[in-house]
GROMACS .gro file of C-alpha atoms in nm:
model
  366
    1MET     CA    1  -3.299  -6.224  -2.726
    2ARG     CA    2  -3.393  -6.450  -2.434
    3ASP     CA    3  -3.093  -6.309  -2.246
    4VAL     CA    4  -3.224  -5.951  -2.256
    5LEU     CA    5  -3.599  -6.016  -2.252
    6ASP     CA    6  -3.647  -5.940  -1.881
    7GLN     CA    7  -3.481  -5.599  -1.913
    8VAL     CA    8  -3.659  -5.528  -2.242
    9MET     CA    9  -3.996  -5.600  -2.081
   10ARG     CA   10  -3.921  -5.371  -1.788
   11TRP     CA   11  -3.851  -5.079  -2.020
   12TRP     CA   12  -4.142  -5.168  -2.245
   13GLY     CA   13  -4.376  -5.191  -1.946
   14GLN     CA   14  -4.263  -4.847  -1.827
   15GLY     CA   15  -4.368  -4.699  -2.161
   16ARG     CA   16  -4.011  -4.607  -2.258
   17ARG     CA   17  -3.859  -4.618  -2.605
   18PHE     CA   18  -3.525  -4.795  -2.643
   19GLY     CA   19  -3.306  -4.939  -2.915
   20LEU     CA   20  -3.290  -5.312  -2.980
   21ALA     CA   21  -2.991  -5.438  -3.180
   22THR     CA   22  -3.002  -5.793  -3.316
   23VAL     CA   23  -2.741  -5.997  -3.503
   24VAL     CA   24  -2.921  -6.106  -3.821
   25GLY     CA   25  -2.628  -6.240  -4.022
   26THR     CA   26  -2.273  -6.365  -3.962
   27PHE     CA   27  -1.978  -6.443  -4.184
   28ARG     CA   28  -1.654  -6.621  -4.099
   29SER     CA   29  -1.555  -6.620  -3.730
   30ALA     CA   30  -1.832  -6.405  -3.587
   31PRO     CA   31  -1.838  -6.419  -3.206
   32ARG     CA   32  -2.217  -6.426  -3.156
   33PRO     CA   33  -2.480  -6.617  -3.357
   34PRO     CA   34  -2.787  -6.476  -3.534
   35GLY     CA   35  -3.045  -6.379  -3.275
   36ALA     CA   36  -2.794  -6.239  -3.023
   37ALA     CA   37  -2.933  -5.909  -2.900
   38MET     CA   38  -2.839  -5.592  -2.717
   39ALA     CA   39  -3.088  -5.339  -2.577
   40VAL     CA   40  -2.990  -4.974  -2.519
   41LEU     CA   41  -3.160  -4.700  -2.316
   42ASP     CA   42  -3.014  -4.374  -2.181
   43GLY     CA   43  -2.675  -4.503  -2.074
   44GLU     CA   44  -2.795  -4.854  -1.990
   45VAL     CA   45  -2.706  -5.162  -2.189
   46ALA     CA   46  -2.830  -5.520  -2.166
   47GLY     CA   47  -2.688  -5.805  -2.369
   48SER     CA   48  -2.420  -5.820  -2.636
   49VAL     CA   49  -2.394  -5.856  -3.013
   50SER     CA   50  -2.022  -5.925  -3.047
   51GLY     CA   51  -1.869  -6.000  -2.709
   52GLY     CA   52  -1.729  -5.646  -2.689
   53CYS     CA   53  -1.581  -5.579  -3.034
   54VAL     CA   54  -1.842  -5.338  -3.171
   55GLU     CA   55  -2.068  -5.266  -2.876
   56GLY     CA   56  -1.960  -4.900  -2.857
   57ALA     CA   57  -2.055  -4.835  -3.218
   58VAL     CA   58  -2.383  -5.024  -3.185
   59TYR     CA   59  -2.467  -4.823  -2.874
   60GLU     CA   60  -2.425  -4.498  -3.068
   61LEU     CA   61  -2.629  -4.630  -3.360
   62ALA     CA   62  -2.906  -4.743  -3.124
   63ALA     CA   63  -2.925  -4.394  -2.973
   64GLN     CA   64  -2.961  -4.253  -3.326
   65VAL     CA   65  -3.235  -4.502  -3.412
   66VAL     CA   66  -3.428  -4.414  -3.096
   67ALA     CA   67  -3.404  -4.043  -3.183
   68THR     CA   68  -3.515  -4.082  -3.545
   69GLY     CA   69  -3.751  -4.376  -3.509
   70THR     CA   70  -3.599  -4.528  -3.825
   71PRO     CA   71  -3.456  -4.883  -3.810
   72VAL     CA   72  -3.110  -4.943  -3.959
   73LEU     CA   73  -2.923  -5.249  -4.089
   74GLN     CA   74  -2.547  -5.206  -4.033
   75ARG     CA   75  -2.254  -5.430  -4.119
   76TYR     CA   76  -1.949  -5.450  -3.894
   77GLY     CA   77  -1.622  -5.627  -3.961
   78VAL     CA   78  -1.342  -5.663  -4.212
   79SER     CA   79  -1.387  -5.780  -4.569
   80GLY     CA   80  -1.082  -5.844  -4.786
   81ASP     CA   81  -0.839  -5.555  -4.763
   82ASP     CA   82  -1.107  -5.301  -4.671
   83ALA     CA   83  -1.140  -5.230  -4.299
   84PHE     CA   84  -1.453  -5.073  -4.165
   85ALA     CA   85  -1.426  -4.794  -3.909
   86VAL     CA   86  -1.521  -5.047  -3.644
   87GLY     CA   87  -1.395  -5.400  -3.692
   88LEU     CA   88  -1.418  -5.739  -3.530
   89THR     CA   89  -1.087  -5.853  -3.387
   90CYS     CA   90  -1.173  -6.212  -3.486
   91GLY     CA   91  -1.180  -6.112  -3.854
   92GLY     CA   92  -1.547  -6.196  -3.894
   93ILE     CA   93  -1.840  -5.991  -4.019
   94ILE     CA   94  -2.179  -5.940  -3.857
   95ASP     CA   95  -2.494  -5.773  -3.982
   96VAL     CA   96  -2.680  -5.595  -3.702
   97PHE     CA   97  -3.037  -5.471  -3.731
   98VAL     CA   98  -3.123  -5.190  -3.490
   99GLU     CA   99  -3.488  -5.098  -3.435
  100PRO     CA  100  -3.676  -4.866  -3.199
  101VAL     CA  101  -3.896  -5.045  -2.946
  102SER     CA  102  -4.179  -4.910  -2.734
  103LYS     CA  103  -4.544  -4.993  -2.672
  104GLU     CA  104  -4.628  -4.788  -2.981
  105ASP     CA  105  -4.352  -4.934  -3.200
  106TYR     CA  106  -4.397  -5.294  -3.086
  107PRO     CA  107  -4.744  -5.349  -2.933
  108GLU     CA  108  -4.719  -5.727  -2.976
  109LEU     CA  109  -4.413  -5.758  -2.751
  110GLY     CA  110  -4.618  -5.833  -2.440
  111GLU     CA  111  -4.786  -6.134  -2.602
  112LEU     CA  112  -4.452  -6.250  -2.743
  113ALA     CA  113  -4.285  -6.233  -2.399
  114ALA     CA  114  -4.572  -6.425  -2.239
  115ASP     CA  115  -4.538  -6.704  -2.495
  116VAL     CA  116  -4.161  -6.721  -2.449
  117ALA     CA  117  -4.200  -6.737  -2.070
  118ALA     CA  118  -4.460  -7.014  -2.105
  119ARG     CA  119  -4.238  -7.202  -2.351
  120ARG     CA  120  -4.497  -7.181  -2.625
  121PRO     CA  121  -4.347  -7.181  -2.978
  122VAL     CA  122  -4.359  -6.845  -3.156
  123ALA     CA  123  -4.147  -6.669  -3.418
  124VAL     CA  124  -4.101  -6.308  -3.529
  125ALA     CA  125  -4.042  -6.228  -3.896
  126THR     CA  126  -3.902  -5.878  -3.958
  127ILE     CA  127  -3.813  -5.708  -4.286
  128VAL     CA  128  -3.452  -5.595  -4.237
  129ALA     CA  129  -3.355  -5.502  -4.595
  130GLY     CA  130  -3.504  -5.431  -4.935
  131PRO     CA  131  -3.769  -5.216  -5.099
  132GLY     CA  132  -4.043  -5.316  -4.853
  133ARG     CA  133  -4.136  -5.164  -4.521
  134VAL     CA  134  -3.810  -5.212  -4.332
  135GLY     CA  135  -3.897  -5.283  -3.972
  136ALA     CA  136  -4.236  -5.434  -4.052
  137ARG     CA  137  -4.289  -5.748  -3.848
  138ARG     CA  138  -4.521  -6.045  -3.828
  139LEU     CA  139  -4.564  -6.284  -3.535
  140VAL     CA  140  -4.617  -6.644  -3.637
  141TRP     CA  141  -4.745  -6.931  -3.425
  142PRO     CA  142  -4.797  -7.292  -3.538
  143ASP     CA  143  -5.169  -7.224  -3.589
  144ARG     CA  144  -5.206  -6.849  -3.648
  145ALA     CA  145  -5.024  -6.524  -3.727
  146ALA     CA  146  -5.057  -6.151  -3.648
  147GLY     CA  147  -4.926  -5.837  -3.815
  148SER     CA  148  -4.827  -5.792  -4.178
  149LEU     CA  149  -4.508  -5.750  -4.379
  150GLY     CA  150  -4.691  -5.551  -4.645
  151SER     CA  151  -4.901  -5.785  -4.858
  152ALA     CA  152  -5.107  -6.100  -4.817
  153ARG     CA  153  -4.896  -6.292  -5.069
  154LEU     CA  154  -4.573  -6.204  -4.889
  155ASP     CA  155  -4.729  -6.292  -4.554
  156ASP     CA  156  -4.842  -6.632  -4.684
  157ALA     CA  157  -4.499  -6.719  -4.825
  158VAL     CA  158  -4.320  -6.612  -4.507
  159ASP     CA  159  -4.568  -6.796  -4.283
  160ASP     CA  160  -4.496  -7.125  -4.459
  161ASP     CA  161  -4.120  -7.088  -4.422
  162VAL     CA  162  -4.134  -6.955  -4.068
  163ARG     CA  163  -4.340  -7.249  -3.941
  164GLY     CA  164  -4.082  -7.486  -4.085
  165MET     CA  165  -3.802  -7.293  -3.915
  166LEU     CA  166  -3.994  -7.278  -3.589
  167ALA     CA  167  -4.042  -7.654  -3.587
  168GLN     CA  168  -3.664  -7.692  -3.606
  169GLY     CA  169  -3.578  -7.401  -3.375
  170LEU     CA  170  -3.396  -7.217  -3.656
  171THR     CA  171  -3.315  -6.845  -3.667
  172GLY     CA  172  -3.185  -6.661  -3.972
  173VAL     CA  173  -3.256  -6.452  -4.284
  174ARG     CA  174  -3.480  -6.567  -4.568
  175ARG     CA  175  -3.505  -6.375  -4.894
  176TYR     CA  176  -3.809  -6.306  -5.115
  177GLY     CA  177  -3.940  -6.089  -5.392
  178PRO     CA  178  -4.175  -5.800  -5.304
  179GLU     CA  179  -4.477  -6.031  -5.323
  180GLY     CA  180  -4.315  -6.333  -5.162
  181GLU     CA  181  -4.155  -6.474  -5.477
  182ARG     CA  182  -3.899  -6.730  -5.361
  183ARG     CA  183  -3.698  -6.704  -5.682
  184LEU     CA  184  -3.613  -6.341  -5.602
  185ASP     CA  185  -3.406  -6.190  -5.323
  186ASP     CA  186  -3.517  -5.826  -5.306
  187LEU     CA  187  -3.636  -5.850  -4.944
  188GLY     CA  188  -3.436  -5.976  -4.649
  189VAL     CA  189  -3.666  -6.113  -4.378
  190PHE     CA  190  -3.508  -6.203  -4.047
  191VAL     CA  191  -3.681  -6.486  -3.863
  192ARG     CA  192  -3.622  -6.516  -3.491
  193SER     CA  193  -3.757  -6.846  -3.357
  194PHE     CA  194  -3.854  -6.888  -2.995
  195ALA     CA  195  -3.897  -7.263  -2.987
  196PRO     CA  196  -3.927  -7.445  -2.654
  197PRO     CA  197  -3.587  -7.560  -2.522
  198PRO     CA  198  -3.470  -7.892  -2.667
  199ARG     CA  199  -3.518  -8.189  -2.435
  200MET     CA  200  -3.245  -8.395  -2.272
  201LEU     CA  201  -3.368  -8.732  -2.149
  202VAL     CA  202  -3.128  -8.885  -1.896
  203PHE     CA  203  -3.196  -9.247  -1.803
  204GLY     CA  204  -3.040  -9.391  -1.488
  205ALA     CA  205  -3.052  -9.212  -1.151
  206ILE     CA  206  -2.682  -9.239  -1.069
  207ASP     CA  207  -2.419  -8.982  -0.970
  208PHE     CA  208  -2.311  -8.945  -1.334
  209ALA     CA  209  -2.672  -8.857  -1.422
  210ALA     CA  210  -2.671  -8.574  -1.167
  211ALA     CA  211  -2.364  -8.422  -1.333
  212VAL     CA  212  -2.512  -8.467  -1.682
  213ALA     CA  213  -2.836  -8.302  -1.567
  214ARG     CA  214  -2.641  -8.002  -1.435
  215ILE     CA  215  -2.448  -7.948  -1.755
  216GLY     CA  216  -2.757  -8.015  -1.968
  217ARG     CA  217  -2.943  -7.742  -1.782
  218PHE     CA  218  -2.642  -7.510  -1.830
  219LEU     CA  219  -2.651  -7.576  -2.206
  220GLY     CA  220  -3.018  -7.480  -2.223
  221TYR     CA  221  -3.189  -7.819  -2.235
  222HIS     CA  222  -3.513  -7.909  -2.060
  223VAL     CA  223  -3.374  -8.198  -1.858
  224VAL     CA  224  -3.572  -8.507  -1.759
  225VAL     CA  225  -3.419  -8.777  -1.538
  226CYS     CA  226  -3.593  -9.116  -1.546
  227ASP     CA  227  -3.534  -9.432  -1.342
  228ALA     CA  228  -3.755  -9.723  -1.236
  229ARG     CA  229  -3.628  -9.712  -0.875
  230PRO     CA  230  -3.819  -9.458  -0.664
  231VAL     CA  231  -3.558  -9.453  -0.389
  232PHE     CA  232  -3.302  -9.315  -0.637
  233ALA     CA  233  -3.521  -9.107  -0.870
  234THR     CA  234  -3.600  -8.812  -0.643
  235ALA     CA  235  -3.606  -8.436  -0.696
  236LYS     CA  236  -3.374  -8.396  -0.396
  237ARG     CA  237  -3.102  -8.601  -0.566
  238PHE     CA  238  -3.148  -8.418  -0.897
  239PRO     CA  239  -3.219  -8.051  -0.816
  240GLU     CA  240  -3.098  -7.935  -1.159
  241ALA     CA  241  -3.346  -8.152  -1.349
  242ASP     CA  242  -3.669  -7.996  -1.473
  243GLU     CA  243  -3.849  -8.326  -1.421
  244VAL     CA  244  -3.772  -8.648  -1.235
  245VAL     CA  245  -3.979  -8.946  -1.350
  246VAL     CA  246  -4.019  -9.284  -1.181
  247ALA     CA  247  -4.092  -9.537  -1.455
  248TRP     CA  248  -3.932  -9.815  -1.653
  249PRO     CA  249  -3.716  -9.626  -1.904
  250HIS     CA  250  -3.858  -9.782  -2.222
  251ASP     CA  251  -4.214  -9.735  -2.096
  252TYR     CA  252  -4.151  -9.367  -2.031
  253LEU     CA  253  -3.980  -9.318  -2.369
  254ALA     CA  254  -4.285  -9.466  -2.543
  255THR     CA  255  -4.494  -9.174  -2.416
  256ALA     CA  256  -4.230  -8.898  -2.411
  257GLU     CA  257  -4.209  -8.615  -2.662
  258VAL     CA  258  -3.907  -8.682  -2.884
  259ASP     CA  259  -3.814  -8.471  -3.187
  260GLU     CA  260  -3.511  -8.391  -3.403
  261ARG     CA  261  -3.357  -8.175  -3.128
  262THR     CA  262  -3.396  -8.426  -2.843
  263VAL     CA  263  -3.088  -8.572  -2.675
  264ILE     CA  264  -3.106  -8.916  -2.512
  265CYS     CA  265  -2.837  -9.019  -2.262
  266VAL     CA  266  -2.859  -9.380  -2.140
  267LEU     CA  267  -2.662  -9.418  -1.818
  268THR     CA  268  -2.852  -9.717  -1.677
  269HIS     CA  269  -2.558  -9.953  -1.730
  270ASP     CA  270  -2.783 -10.258  -1.692
  271PRO     CA  271  -2.900 -10.475  -1.985
  272LYS     CA  272  -3.251 -10.523  -1.847
  273PHE     CA  273  -3.294 -10.144  -1.862
  274ASP     CA  274  -3.076 -10.021  -2.145
  275VAL     CA  275  -3.139 -10.283  -2.416
  276PRO     CA  276  -3.519 -10.233  -2.441
  277LEU     CA  277  -3.462  -9.859  -2.394
  278LEU     CA  278  -3.206  -9.836  -2.675
  279GLU     CA  279  -3.422 -10.053  -2.900
  280ALA     CA  280  -3.688  -9.783  -2.873
  281ALA     CA  281  -3.453  -9.482  -2.865
  282LEU     CA  282  -3.271  -9.571  -3.187
  283ARG     CA  283  -3.604  -9.575  -3.370
  284THR     CA  284  -3.697  -9.222  -3.264
  285PRO     CA  285  -3.599  -8.904  -3.454
  286ALA     CA  286  -3.373  -8.795  -3.164
  287ALA     CA  287  -3.065  -8.592  -3.261
  288TYR     CA  288  -2.841  -8.793  -3.030
  289VAL     CA  289  -2.854  -9.130  -2.859
  290GLY     CA  290  -2.559  -9.208  -2.633
  291ALA     CA  291  -2.500  -9.493  -2.389
  292MET     CA  292  -2.248  -9.526  -2.107
  293GLY     CA  293  -2.035  -9.837  -2.071
  294SER     CA  294  -1.706 -10.000  -2.156
  295ARG     CA  295  -1.620 -10.124  -2.503
  296ARG     CA  296  -1.697 -10.477  -2.384
  297THR     CA  297  -2.037 -10.360  -2.261
  298HIS     CA  298  -2.095 -10.185  -2.592
  299ALA     CA  299  -2.014 -10.502  -2.791
  300ASP     CA  300  -2.254 -10.706  -2.576
  301ARG     CA  301  -2.520 -10.437  -2.619
  302LEU     CA  302  -2.485 -10.440  -2.997
  303ALA     CA  303  -2.526 -10.818  -3.005
  304ARG     CA  304  -2.843 -10.797  -2.795
  305LEU     CA  305  -2.982 -10.516  -3.010
  306ARG     CA  306  -2.916 -10.711  -3.329
  307GLU     CA  307  -3.104 -11.003  -3.177
  308ALA     CA  308  -3.389 -10.761  -3.110
  309GLY     CA  309  -3.403 -10.683  -3.482
  310LEU     CA  310  -3.230 -10.346  -3.512
  311THR     CA  311  -3.065 -10.275  -3.848
  312GLU     CA  312  -2.704 -10.171  -3.895
  313ASP     CA  313  -2.818  -9.821  -3.995
  314GLU     CA  314  -3.012  -9.792  -3.671
  315LEU     CA  315  -2.718  -9.920  -3.467
  316ALA     CA  316  -2.485  -9.673  -3.638
  317ARG     CA  317  -2.674  -9.391  -3.465
  318LEU     CA  318  -2.562  -9.512  -3.122
  319ARG     CA  319  -2.282  -9.308  -2.961
  320SER     CA  320  -2.117  -9.558  -2.729
  321PRO     CA  321  -1.902  -9.538  -2.529
  322ILE     CA  322  -2.069  -9.203  -2.469
  323GLY     CA  323  -1.879  -8.872  -2.497
  324LEU     CA  324  -1.553  -8.750  -2.648
  325ASP     CA  325  -1.213  -8.893  -2.552
  326LEU     CA  326  -1.106  -8.637  -2.289
  327GLY     CA  327  -0.967  -8.887  -2.040
  328ALA     CA  328  -1.262  -8.813  -1.812
  329ARG     CA  329  -1.291  -9.009  -1.488
  330THR     CA  330  -1.519  -8.829  -1.243
  331PRO     CA  331  -1.894  -8.780  -1.298
  332GLU     CA  332  -1.834  -8.409  -1.363
  333GLU     CA  333  -1.556  -8.476  -1.613
  334THR     CA  334  -1.768  -8.738  -1.786
  335ALA     CA  335  -2.055  -8.489  -1.812
  336VAL     CA  336  -1.817  -8.242  -1.979
  337SER     CA  337  -1.710  -8.509  -2.231
  338ILE     CA  338  -2.076  -8.582  -2.313
  339ALA     CA  339  -2.150  -8.209  -2.349
  340ALA     CA  340  -1.845  -8.174  -2.574
  341GLU     CA  341  -1.977  -8.449  -2.802
  342LEU     CA  342  -2.319  -8.282  -2.818
  343ILE     CA  343  -2.159  -7.950  -2.914
  344GLN     CA  344  -1.934  -8.117  -3.171
  345LEU     CA  345  -2.227  -8.287  -3.340
  346ARG     CA  346  -2.438  -7.971  -3.324
  347TRP     CA  347  -2.181  -7.750  -3.496
  348GLY     CA  348  -1.968  -7.998  -3.689
  349GLY     CA  349  -1.641  -7.950  -3.503
  350SER     CA  350  -1.349  -8.190  -3.535
  351GLY     CA  351  -1.310  -8.256  -3.163
  352ARG     CA  352  -0.938  -8.179  -3.190
  353SER     CA  353  -0.744  -7.912  -3.002
  354LEU     CA  354  -0.779  -7.576  -3.178
  355THR     CA  355  -0.401  -7.539  -3.171
  356GLU     CA  356  -0.384  -7.837  -3.407
  357THR     CA  357  -0.633  -7.696  -3.657
  358SER     CA  358  -0.631  -7.412  -3.907
  359GLY     CA  359  -0.893  -7.202  -4.082
  360ARG     CA  360  -1.213  -7.067  -3.934
  361ILE     CA  361  -1.299  -7.154  -3.576
  362HIS     CA  362  -1.676  -7.119  -3.592
  363GLY     CA  363  -1.858  -7.341  -3.840
  364GLU     CA  364  -2.177  -7.254  -4.023
  365SER     CA  365  -2.502  -7.259  -3.824
  366ARG     CA  366  -2.710  -7.574  -3.874
   0.00000   0.00000   0.00000
């Protein structure tokens, strides 16, 4: 949705009605995740729901939805021996929800776009299937909500779940009874979370850090580079970073926002910096803590951290030497190996060449 939001807002601002198709469910090797979106208006298309496999059919369906004003949930793909008229070449299945959008259909879109642009957390819950008002939506913020899915009890149940999903940056379908009963599955409610980008904290203003900052930005992280040396920690040396901070690394980490999606890359390569930093980092809820260095450096680090009182469970969280074994040598290659490890941990991949594996390529969303 973020990918098409600029175009969507242009059409919305012009008072035009267009079709918005969103992937709300995937099965097996689907090419795009839930939340992927495609907007359609009079021969124009923005975004993609399948990387090209079913775009033609979705385009036609979107035109129909715009004409009728009635949202539609459509499944595309191949299941067992039964082939749909339009299939996914990867053999996967996707559920696509197509809804009409205009200032009349979606008056809250302006506020939603403003929050997304300002990186304020917000989620949209939409009924996509069931006996309720298909297409009904509710915007949910951490401290308030607007709109209704049909009843106060349903709204309350959805609000609780949506805020939990928003805190984790999760997008997907949740099922309820007509009045929000969690033991029933009559209603399918698609929750699209617009959480702020996860943070990547890069410590050590070296050439490897510049490459890591570039690839972190490419992967969608809010990148912060921190170093205690002002001559090295400059915006000019790290143009891809969102923030460059001059401070002792462990002092900065003590005040930084760290949650379950935060990535910490320690590239300082100096015990006086990285030992107190790692002592603090391994006690945060960060999703990933990695440190650069040789195996000898890593062994020395572990000894120092044990002396500092860290437990074996805490030390087991440390990814060091940092990155996957790709044979990387240059800063750019090393950044790719670190990014590969982040992706592997995020999606549960094996890290092996796909030619050596079998079965489904894309794992389940986490």
